Short mmCIF file of C-alpha atoms in Angstrom, two decimals:
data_model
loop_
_atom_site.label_atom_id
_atom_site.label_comp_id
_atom_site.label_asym_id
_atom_site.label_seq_id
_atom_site.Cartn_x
_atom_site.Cartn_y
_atom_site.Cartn_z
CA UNK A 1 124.59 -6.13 -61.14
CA UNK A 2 122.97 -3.10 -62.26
CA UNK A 3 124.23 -0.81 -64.91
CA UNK A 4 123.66 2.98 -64.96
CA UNK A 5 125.23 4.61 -68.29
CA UNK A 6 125.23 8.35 -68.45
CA UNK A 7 126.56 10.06 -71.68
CA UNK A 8 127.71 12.91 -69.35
CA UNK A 9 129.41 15.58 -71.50
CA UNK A 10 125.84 17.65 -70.76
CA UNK A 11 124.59 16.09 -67.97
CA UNK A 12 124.23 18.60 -64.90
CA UNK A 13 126.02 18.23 -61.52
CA UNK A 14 122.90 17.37 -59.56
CA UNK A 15 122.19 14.87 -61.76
CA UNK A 16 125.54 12.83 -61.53
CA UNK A 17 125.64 13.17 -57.78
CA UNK A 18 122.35 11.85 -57.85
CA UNK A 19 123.43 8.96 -59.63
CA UNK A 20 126.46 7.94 -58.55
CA UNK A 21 124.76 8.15 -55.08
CA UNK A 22 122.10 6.07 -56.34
CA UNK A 23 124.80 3.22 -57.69
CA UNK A 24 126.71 3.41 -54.31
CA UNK A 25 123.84 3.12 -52.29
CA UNK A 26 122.03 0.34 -54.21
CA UNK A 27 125.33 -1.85 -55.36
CA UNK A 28 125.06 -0.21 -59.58
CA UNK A 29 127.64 0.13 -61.77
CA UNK A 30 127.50 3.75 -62.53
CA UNK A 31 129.18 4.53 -65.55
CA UNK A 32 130.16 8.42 -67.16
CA UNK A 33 130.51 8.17 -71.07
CA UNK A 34 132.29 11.34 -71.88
CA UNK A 35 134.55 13.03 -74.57
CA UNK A 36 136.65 14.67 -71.90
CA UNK A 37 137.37 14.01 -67.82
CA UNK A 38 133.93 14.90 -66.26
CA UNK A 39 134.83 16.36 -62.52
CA UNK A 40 132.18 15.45 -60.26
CA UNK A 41 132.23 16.06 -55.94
CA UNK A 42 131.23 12.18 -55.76
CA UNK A 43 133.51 8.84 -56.06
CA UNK A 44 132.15 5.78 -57.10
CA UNK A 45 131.53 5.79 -60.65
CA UNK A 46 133.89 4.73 -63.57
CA UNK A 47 134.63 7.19 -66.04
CA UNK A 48 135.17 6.68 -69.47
CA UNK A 49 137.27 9.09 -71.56
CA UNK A 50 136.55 8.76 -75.59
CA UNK A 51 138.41 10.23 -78.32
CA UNK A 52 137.22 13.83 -78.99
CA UNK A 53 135.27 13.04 -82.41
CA UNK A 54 132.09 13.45 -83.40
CA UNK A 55 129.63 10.81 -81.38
CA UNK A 56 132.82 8.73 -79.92
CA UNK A 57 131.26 8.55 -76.76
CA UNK A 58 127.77 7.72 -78.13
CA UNK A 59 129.41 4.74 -80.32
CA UNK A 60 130.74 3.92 -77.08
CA UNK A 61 127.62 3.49 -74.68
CA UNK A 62 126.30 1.63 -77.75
CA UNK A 63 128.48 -0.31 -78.43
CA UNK A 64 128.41 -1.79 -74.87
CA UNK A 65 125.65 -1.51 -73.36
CA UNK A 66 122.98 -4.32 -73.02
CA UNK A 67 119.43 -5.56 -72.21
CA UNK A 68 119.05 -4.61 -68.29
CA UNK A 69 121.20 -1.64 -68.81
CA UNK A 70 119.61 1.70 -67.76
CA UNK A 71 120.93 5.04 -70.05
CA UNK A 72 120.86 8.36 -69.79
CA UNK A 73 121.20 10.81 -72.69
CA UNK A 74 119.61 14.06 -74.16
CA UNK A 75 120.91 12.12 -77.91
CA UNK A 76 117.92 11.38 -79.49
CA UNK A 77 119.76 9.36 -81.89
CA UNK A 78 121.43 7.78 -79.16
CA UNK A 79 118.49 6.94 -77.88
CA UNK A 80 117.07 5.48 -81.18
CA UNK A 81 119.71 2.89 -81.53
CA UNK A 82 119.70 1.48 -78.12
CA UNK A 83 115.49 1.25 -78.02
CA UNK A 84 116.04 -1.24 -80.84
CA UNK A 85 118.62 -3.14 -78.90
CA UNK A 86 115.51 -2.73 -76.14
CA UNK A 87 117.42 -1.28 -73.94
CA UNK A 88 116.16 1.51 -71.36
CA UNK A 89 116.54 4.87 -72.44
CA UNK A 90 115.41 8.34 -70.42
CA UNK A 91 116.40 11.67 -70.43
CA UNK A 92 117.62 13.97 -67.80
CA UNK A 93 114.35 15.45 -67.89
CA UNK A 94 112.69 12.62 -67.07
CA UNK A 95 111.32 11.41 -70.20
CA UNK A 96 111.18 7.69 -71.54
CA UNK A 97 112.52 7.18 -74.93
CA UNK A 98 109.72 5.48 -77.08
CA UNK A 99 109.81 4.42 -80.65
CA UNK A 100 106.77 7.16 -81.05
CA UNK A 101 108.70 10.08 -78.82
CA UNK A 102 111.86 10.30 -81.07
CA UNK A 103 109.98 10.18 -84.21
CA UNK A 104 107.76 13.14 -83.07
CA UNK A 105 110.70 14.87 -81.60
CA UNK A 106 112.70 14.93 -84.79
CA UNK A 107 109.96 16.56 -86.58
CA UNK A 108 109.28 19.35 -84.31
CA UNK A 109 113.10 19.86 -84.12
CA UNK A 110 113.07 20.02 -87.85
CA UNK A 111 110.64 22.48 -87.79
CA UNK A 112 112.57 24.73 -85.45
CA UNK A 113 115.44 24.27 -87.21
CA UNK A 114 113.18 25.70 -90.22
CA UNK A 115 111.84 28.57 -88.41
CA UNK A 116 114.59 29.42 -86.84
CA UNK A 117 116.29 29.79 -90.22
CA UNK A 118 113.50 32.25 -90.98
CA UNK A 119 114.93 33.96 -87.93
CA UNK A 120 111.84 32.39 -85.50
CA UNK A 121 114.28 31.33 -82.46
CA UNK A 122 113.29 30.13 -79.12
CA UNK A 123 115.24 29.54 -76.07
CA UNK A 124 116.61 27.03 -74.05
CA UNK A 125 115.66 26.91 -70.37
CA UNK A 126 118.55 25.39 -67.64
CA UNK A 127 117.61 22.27 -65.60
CA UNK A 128 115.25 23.19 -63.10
CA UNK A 129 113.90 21.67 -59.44
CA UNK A 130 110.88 20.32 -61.66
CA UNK A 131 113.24 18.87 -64.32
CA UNK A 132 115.19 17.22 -61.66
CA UNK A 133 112.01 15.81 -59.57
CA UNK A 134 110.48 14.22 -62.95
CA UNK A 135 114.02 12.76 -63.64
CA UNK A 136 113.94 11.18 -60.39
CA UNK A 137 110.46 9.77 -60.93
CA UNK A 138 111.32 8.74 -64.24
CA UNK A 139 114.57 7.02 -62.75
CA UNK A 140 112.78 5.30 -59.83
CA UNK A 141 110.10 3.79 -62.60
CA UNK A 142 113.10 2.41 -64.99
CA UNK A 143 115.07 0.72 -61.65
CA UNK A 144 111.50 -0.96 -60.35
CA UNK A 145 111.11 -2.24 -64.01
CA UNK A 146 114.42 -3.40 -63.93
CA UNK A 147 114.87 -4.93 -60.71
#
């Protein structure tokens, strides 16, 4: 059986409908990784409640997740761990974690860290229609490579 992990302490509400509807549909375990009791409208996931410390519920997905195992997680280090335990990594935004992709990601967040310490700041945008359509893309690709 399938496996769908979602470290869901961020993740939006479209997103975890989507999935769980996915997992229900399709005969997945869909599991929520959180530090607190994520409410969602759906049924049909498990939910998994760590303790409220620092990457608990990170340590958790890692720790028990395996080859054939889809995850979902904005954690770059997150995502870093489980590549090397070659397991499938994507965002909600629809990207792929690669080897390549995390490296070049935390070098252009150091840099904003950098300016924004120099009082450069950008902003964050909210999840988006196009967000959520290249998530599903992304998510279709990862369950055809995995079925």
């Amino acid at each position: 059986m399938m496996r769908i992990w979602l470290d869901a302490d961020s993740a939006p509400v479209l997103l975890r409908d989507f999935i769980v509807n996915f997992g229900t549909k399709n005969n997945a375990e869909v599991i929520f990784v959180a530090n607190r009791q994520i409410a969602a409208k759906k049924t049909g996931f498990k939910m998994i409640v760590c303790q409220a410390t620092k990457d608990s519920a990170d340590n958790y997905i890692y720790e028990n997740a395996v080859r054939g195992d889809l995850v979902i997680t904005k954690d770059l280090s997150l995502a870093q761990k489980l590549l090397q335990k070659e397991i499938l990594v994507i965002n909600d935004r629809g990207t792929k974690f690669t080897a390549s992709y995390i490296n070049d990601h935390l070098k252009e967040r150091e840099m904003n860290i950098q300016l924004a310490d120099l009082g450069f700041g950008g902003s964050s945008s909210g999840y988006s229609e196009t967000s959520f359509k290249k998530f599903r893309k992304t998510f279709q690709e990862c369950i055809e490579r995995l079925s």
